[in-house]
């Protein structure tokens, strides 16, 4: 997702180069439908990860995910007559592929062997918090008092989500939580690094980073997971792999590009608010994952933090009620 608003499912580091600038306008009904669809698609990646973890090791899961998605997007570019060429900035795409795909996808896949899919999704919501801090550090965007308060609220929410019990003894759960936080930080770094590729069409950047990531991960997955020794995947495993690669990666990019082109990147960032909710519901309904009591205050604080960072809710309150902030 663009600039400082990435979410788990693959974050986009750039916005479409052909898109005109947008103001903070209200979205219409079709755009809201796209936003809800995108949140469900990206949120379901945590659900698919949980299923795949029972059958495949993390590197193999991620290799299948980005490999199939890269194949699908390369076919789309080929059909459009704009395939990737040797002149593409492959070193930069490779770095972006590691930061935006290989590292965070692997960390989330591994983390979900220790924690619930809903918890992983909620911890992923910290990505915008890290993005704001990085943008300030790199002098891309100034850290205002409002945004600093949002970051503080979000980090307090994360502390509540992890909970004191994890710090006292559940080492595996704590490791899973920390893996999700590192993955979210990786998305944030990718968002800032991706500014270097703003001159390229976003679909080419997405395809390039997935392609480069697949090439880099292939030998590691083969050696680390000893792929040739793994049992043949079942039909359910193939279905989950197709879902996480074609729906949660390739289709998610297409939906995001469509929404960004029509509603603008600022409106598209609202997916950050909805994604953890859809992942939590899927985990509860389909995987029967418990929802700890601390989830509610933790998620509320993260949501308030994201709202403060976004700022539009506060603008709305000032306009409608004359409140000062």
Coordinates of C-alpha atoms in Angstrom, one line a residue:
X1 CA 0.0 0.0 0.0
X2 CA 1.2 3.5 -0.6
X3 CA 3.6 5.6 1.5
X4 CA 2.7 5.2 5.1
X5 CA -0.3 3.0 5.0
X6 CA 0.8 -0.6 4.2
X7 CA -1.0 -3.6 5.3
X8 CA 0.0 -7.3 5.5
X9 CA -1.1 -8.5 2.5
X10 CA 1.4 -7.1 0.2
X11 CA 2.0 -3.5 0.7
X12 CA 2.4 -1.2 -2.3
X13 CA 5.3 1.1 -2.1
X14 CA 4.2 3.4 -4.9
X15 CA 1.1 4.8 -6.3
X16 CA 0.1 4.5 -10.0
X17 CA 2.2 6.9 -12.0
X18 CA -0.6 7.7 -14.3
X19 CA -3.1 8.6 -11.6
X20 CA -4.0 12.2 -11.1
X21 CA -3.8 13.8 -7.7
X22 CA -6.8 13.4 -5.5
X23 CA -8.4 15.3 -2.7
X24 CA -9.9 13.8 0.5
X25 CA -13.3 13.4 -1.0
X26 CA -16.0 11.0 0.1
X27 CA -16.1 7.7 -1.7
X28 CA -19.2 6.5 -3.6
X29 CA -21.0 3.2 -3.2
X30 CA -18.9 1.2 -5.8
X31 CA -15.7 2.5 -4.2
X32 CA -16.8 1.4 -0.8
X33 CA -17.6 -2.0 -2.3
X34 CA -14.1 -2.2 -3.6
X35 CA -12.7 -1.2 -0.2
X36 CA -14.7 -3.9 1.6
X37 CA -13.7 -6.5 -0.9
X38 CA -10.1 -5.6 -0.6
X39 CA -10.2 -5.8 3.2
X40 CA -11.8 -9.3 3.0
X41 CA -9.2 -10.5 0.4
X42 CA -6.2 -9.2 2.3
X43 CA -7.6 -10.3 5.6
X44 CA -8.1 -13.8 4.4
X45 CA -4.4 -14.2 3.8
X46 CA -4.0 -14.9 7.5
X47 CA -6.7 -17.6 7.3
X48 CA -4.9 -19.3 4.4
X49 CA -1.6 -19.1 6.2
X50 CA -3.0 -20.9 9.1
X51 CA -4.3 -23.7 6.8
X52 CA -1.0 -24.0 5.0
X53 CA 1.1 -24.0 8.2
X54 CA -0.4 -27.4 8.9
X55 CA 0.9 -28.9 5.7
X56 CA 4.0 -26.9 4.5
X57 CA 7.0 -25.2 6.0
X58 CA 7.1 -21.4 5.9
X59 CA 9.6 -20.9 3.1
X60 CA 7.7 -23.3 0.8
X61 CA 4.4 -21.5 1.6
X62 CA 5.9 -18.1 0.7
X63 CA 7.6 -19.5 -2.5
X64 CA 4.3 -20.9 -3.7
X65 CA 2.5 -17.7 -2.8
X66 CA 4.8 -15.2 -4.5
X67 CA 5.7 -17.6 -7.4
X68 CA 2.1 -18.1 -8.4
X69 CA 1.2 -14.5 -8.0
X70 CA 4.3 -13.4 -10.0
X71 CA 3.3 -15.7 -12.8
X72 CA -0.3 -14.4 -12.8
X73 CA 0.8 -10.7 -12.9
X74 CA 3.5 -11.3 -15.5
X75 CA 0.7 -12.8 -17.7
X76 CA -1.4 -9.7 -17.1
X77 CA 1.5 -7.5 -18.2
X78 CA 2.2 -9.7 -21.2
X79 CA -1.5 -9.5 -22.2
X80 CA -1.3 -5.7 -22.0
X81 CA 1.8 -5.6 -24.1
X82 CA 4.0 -4.2 -21.3
X83 CA 6.1 -7.1 -20.0
X84 CA 9.1 -6.6 -17.7
X85 CA 12.3 -6.3 -19.6
X86 CA 16.1 -6.6 -18.9
X87 CA 16.2 -2.8 -18.5
X88 CA 13.9 -2.9 -15.4
X89 CA 15.7 -1.7 -12.2
X90 CA 16.1 -5.3 -11.0
X91 CA 18.5 -4.6 -8.1
X92 CA 16.0 -2.2 -6.6
X93 CA 13.1 -4.5 -7.3
X94 CA 15.0 -7.3 -5.6
X95 CA 15.5 -5.2 -2.5
X96 CA 11.8 -4.3 -2.5
X97 CA 10.9 -7.9 -3.1
X98 CA 12.8 -9.0 0.1
X99 CA 11.4 -6.1 2.2
X100 CA 7.8 -6.2 0.9
X101 CA 7.3 -9.9 0.2
X102 CA 9.9 -12.5 1.2
X103 CA 10.8 -11.3 4.7
X104 CA 7.3 -10.3 5.9
X105 CA 5.4 -13.1 4.3
X106 CA 7.8 -15.7 5.8
X107 CA 7.7 -14.1 9.2
X108 CA 3.9 -14.1 9.2
X109 CA 3.7 -17.7 8.0
X110 CA 6.1 -18.7 10.7
X111 CA 4.4 -16.6 13.4
X112 CA 1.0 -18.3 12.8
X113 CA 2.5 -21.6 13.8
X114 CA 2.5 -20.1 17.4
X115 CA -0.3 -17.5 17.5
X116 CA -3.8 -17.1 16.0
X117 CA -4.4 -15.7 12.6
X118 CA -6.5 -12.9 14.2
X119 CA -3.7 -11.9 16.5
X120 CA -1.2 -11.8 13.6
X121 CA -3.6 -9.5 11.6
X122 CA -4.0 -7.1 14.5
X123 CA -0.3 -6.9 15.1
X124 CA 0.1 -6.2 11.3
X125 CA -2.0 -3.1 11.9
X126 CA 1.2 -1.5 13.4
X127 CA 2.6 -1.0 9.9
X128 CA 1.3 2.6 9.6
X129 CA 2.8 3.4 13.0
X130 CA 6.2 2.4 12.0
X131 CA 5.8 4.2 8.6
X132 CA 5.0 7.5 10.3
X133 CA 8.2 7.2 12.5
X134 CA 10.3 6.2 9.5
X135 CA 8.9 9.0 7.3
X136 CA 9.8 11.5 10.0
X137 CA 13.3 10.0 10.5
X138 CA 14.0 10.1 6.8
X139 CA 12.5 13.6 6.6
X140 CA 9.8 12.6 4.1
X141 CA 6.9 13.7 6.4
X142 CA 7.0 15.7 9.6
X143 CA 5.9 14.0 12.8
X144 CA 3.2 16.3 14.1
X145 CA 1.8 16.2 17.7
X146 CA -1.3 14.5 16.4
X147 CA 0.6 11.8 14.7
X148 CA 2.9 11.3 17.6
X149 CA -0.2 10.8 19.8
X150 CA -1.5 8.3 17.3
X151 CA 1.8 6.3 17.4
X152 CA 1.8 6.3 21.2
X153 CA -1.8 5.1 21.3
X154 CA -1.1 2.3 18.7
X155 CA 2.0 1.1 20.5
X156 CA 0.1 1.0 23.8
X157 CA -2.5 -1.1 22.0
X158 CA 0.2 -3.5 20.8
X159 CA 1.5 -3.9 24.4
X160 CA -2.0 -4.8 25.6
X161 CA -2.5 -7.3 22.7
X162 CA 0.7 -9.1 23.5
X163 CA -0.3 -9.1 27.2
X164 CA 1.7 -9.7 30.4
X165 CA 1.3 -13.5 30.2
X166 CA 3.4 -13.6 27.0
X167 CA 6.2 -11.8 28.8
X168 CA 6.1 -14.1 31.8
X169 CA 6.4 -17.4 30.2
X170 CA 4.8 -18.2 26.8
X171 CA 8.0 -17.8 24.9
X172 CA 6.7 -19.3 21.6
X173 CA 3.7 -16.9 21.6
X174 CA 6.0 -14.0 22.4
X175 CA 8.3 -15.0 19.5
X176 CA 5.3 -15.1 17.2
X177 CA 4.1 -11.7 18.3
X178 CA 7.6 -10.2 17.8
X179 CA 7.9 -11.9 14.3
X180 CA 4.7 -10.1 13.3
X181 CA 6.0 -6.8 14.5
X182 CA 9.3 -7.2 12.6
X183 CA 7.2 -8.1 9.5
X184 CA 5.2 -4.9 9.9
X185 CA 8.4 -2.9 10.3
X186 CA 9.7 -4.5 7.1
X187 CA 6.5 -3.4 5.3
X188 CA 7.1 0.1 6.6
X189 CA 10.7 0.2 5.4
X190 CA 9.6 -1.1 2.0
X191 CA 7.1 1.7 1.8
X192 CA 9.8 4.3 2.2
X193 CA 12.3 2.5 0.0
X194 CA 9.7 2.2 -2.8
X195 CA 9.7 6.0 -3.2
X196 CA 12.7 5.4 -5.5
X197 CA 10.5 3.6 -8.0
X198 CA 7.7 6.2 -8.2
X199 CA 8.5 6.8 -11.8
X200 CA 7.4 3.3 -12.8
X201 CA 3.8 2.0 -13.2
X202 CA 2.7 0.4 -10.0
X203 CA 1.7 -2.9 -11.6
X204 CA 5.2 -3.3 -13.0
X205 CA 6.7 -2.6 -9.6
X206 CA 4.4 -5.1 -8.0
X207 CA 5.2 -7.7 -10.6
X208 CA 8.9 -7.0 -10.5
X209 CA 9.2 -7.3 -6.8
X210 CA 7.3 -10.6 -6.8
X211 CA 9.4 -12.0 -9.6
X212 CA 12.6 -10.9 -8.0
X213 CA 11.5 -12.3 -4.7
X214 CA 10.6 -15.6 -6.2
X215 CA 14.1 -15.9 -7.8
X216 CA 15.8 -15.1 -4.6
X217 CA 13.7 -17.3 -2.4
X218 CA 13.8 -20.4 -4.7
X219 CA 17.2 -21.8 -3.7
X220 CA 16.7 -21.0 0.0
X221 CA 13.3 -22.8 0.1
X222 CA 14.8 -25.8 -1.8
X223 CA 17.7 -26.2 0.6
X224 CA 16.1 -25.2 3.9
X225 CA 12.8 -27.0 3.5
X226 CA 14.2 -29.9 1.4
X227 CA 11.2 -29.6 -0.9
X228 CA 11.9 -32.9 -2.6
X229 CA 11.3 -34.7 0.7
X230 CA 7.9 -33.1 1.4
X231 CA 4.7 -35.2 0.9
X232 CA 2.6 -34.3 -2.1
X233 CA 0.2 -31.5 -1.2
X234 CA -3.5 -32.4 -0.7
X235 CA -6.3 -30.8 -2.6
X236 CA -7.1 -28.6 0.4
X237 CA -3.4 -27.4 0.5
X238 CA -3.5 -26.6 -3.2
X239 CA -6.7 -24.7 -2.8
X240 CA -5.3 -22.6 0.1
X241 CA -2.1 -21.9 -1.9
X242 CA -4.2 -20.8 -4.8
X243 CA -6.2 -18.6 -2.5
X244 CA -3.3 -16.9 -0.8
X245 CA -1.4 -16.3 -4.1
X246 CA -4.1 -15.5 -6.7
X247 CA -6.6 -13.9 -4.4
X248 CA -4.6 -12.4 -1.5
X249 CA -1.6 -11.3 -3.6
X250 CA -2.4 -11.0 -7.4
X251 CA -6.1 -10.0 -7.1
X252 CA -5.4 -7.8 -4.1
X253 CA -3.0 -5.7 -6.1
X254 CA -5.6 -5.3 -8.9
X255 CA -8.3 -4.2 -6.5
X256 CA -6.0 -1.8 -4.8
X257 CA -4.9 -0.3 -8.1
X258 CA -8.5 0.2 -9.1
X259 CA -9.4 1.9 -5.9
X260 CA -6.3 4.1 -5.9
X261 CA -7.0 5.2 -9.4
X262 CA -10.6 6.2 -8.7
X263 CA -10.7 7.2 -5.1
X264 CA -7.1 8.2 -4.5
X265 CA -4.4 6.7 -2.2
X266 CA -5.7 8.5 0.9
X267 CA -9.1 6.9 0.7
X268 CA -7.6 3.6 -0.2
X269 CA -5.6 3.6 3.1
X270 CA -8.9 3.0 4.9
X271 CA -8.3 -0.7 4.3
X272 CA -5.9 -0.6 7.2
X273 CA -8.8 -0.1 9.5
X274 CA -10.9 -3.0 8.2
X275 CA -8.3 -5.7 7.5
X276 CA -7.8 -6.9 11.1
X277 CA -11.5 -7.1 11.6
X278 CA -12.1 -9.3 8.6
X279 CA -9.1 -11.6 9.6
X280 CA -10.4 -11.8 13.2
X281 CA -13.9 -12.8 12.0
X282 CA -12.5 -15.5 9.6
X283 CA -10.3 -16.9 12.3
X284 CA -13.2 -17.0 14.8
X285 CA -15.8 -18.5 12.4
X286 CA -13.8 -20.9 10.3
X287 CA -10.8 -21.8 12.5
X288 CA -12.6 -21.5 15.9
X289 CA -9.8 -19.3 17.3
X290 CA -10.6 -17.8 20.7
X291 CA -10.7 -14.0 21.0
X292 CA -9.0 -13.0 24.3
X293 CA -10.6 -10.2 26.3
X294 CA -7.5 -8.0 25.9
X295 CA -8.2 -8.0 22.1
X296 CA -10.9 -5.4 22.4
X297 CA -9.0 -2.6 24.3
X298 CA -5.9 -3.3 22.3
X299 CA -7.6 -3.1 19.0
X300 CA -9.5 0.0 20.1
X301 CA -6.2 1.8 21.0
X302 CA -4.6 0.8 17.7
X303 CA -7.7 2.0 15.8
X304 CA -7.7 5.3 17.6
X305 CA -4.0 5.6 16.8
X306 CA -4.6 5.0 13.1
X307 CA -7.5 7.4 13.1
X308 CA -5.3 10.1 14.7
X309 CA -2.6 9.4 12.1
X310 CA -5.1 9.6 9.2
X311 CA -6.7 12.7 10.6
X312 CA -9.9 12.7 8.7
X313 CA -12.1 11.8 11.6
X314 CA -10.8 14.8 13.5
X315 CA -11.4 17.1 10.5
X316 CA -15.0 15.7 10.4
X317 CA -15.6 16.4 14.0
X318 CA -14.2 19.9 13.7
X319 CA -16.5 20.6 10.8
X320 CA -19.6 19.1 12.3
X321 CA -19.3 20.0 16.0
X322 CA -16.7 22.7 16.1
X323 CA -14.3 20.6 18.2
X324 CA -10.7 21.7 18.6
X325 CA -7.7 19.5 18.4

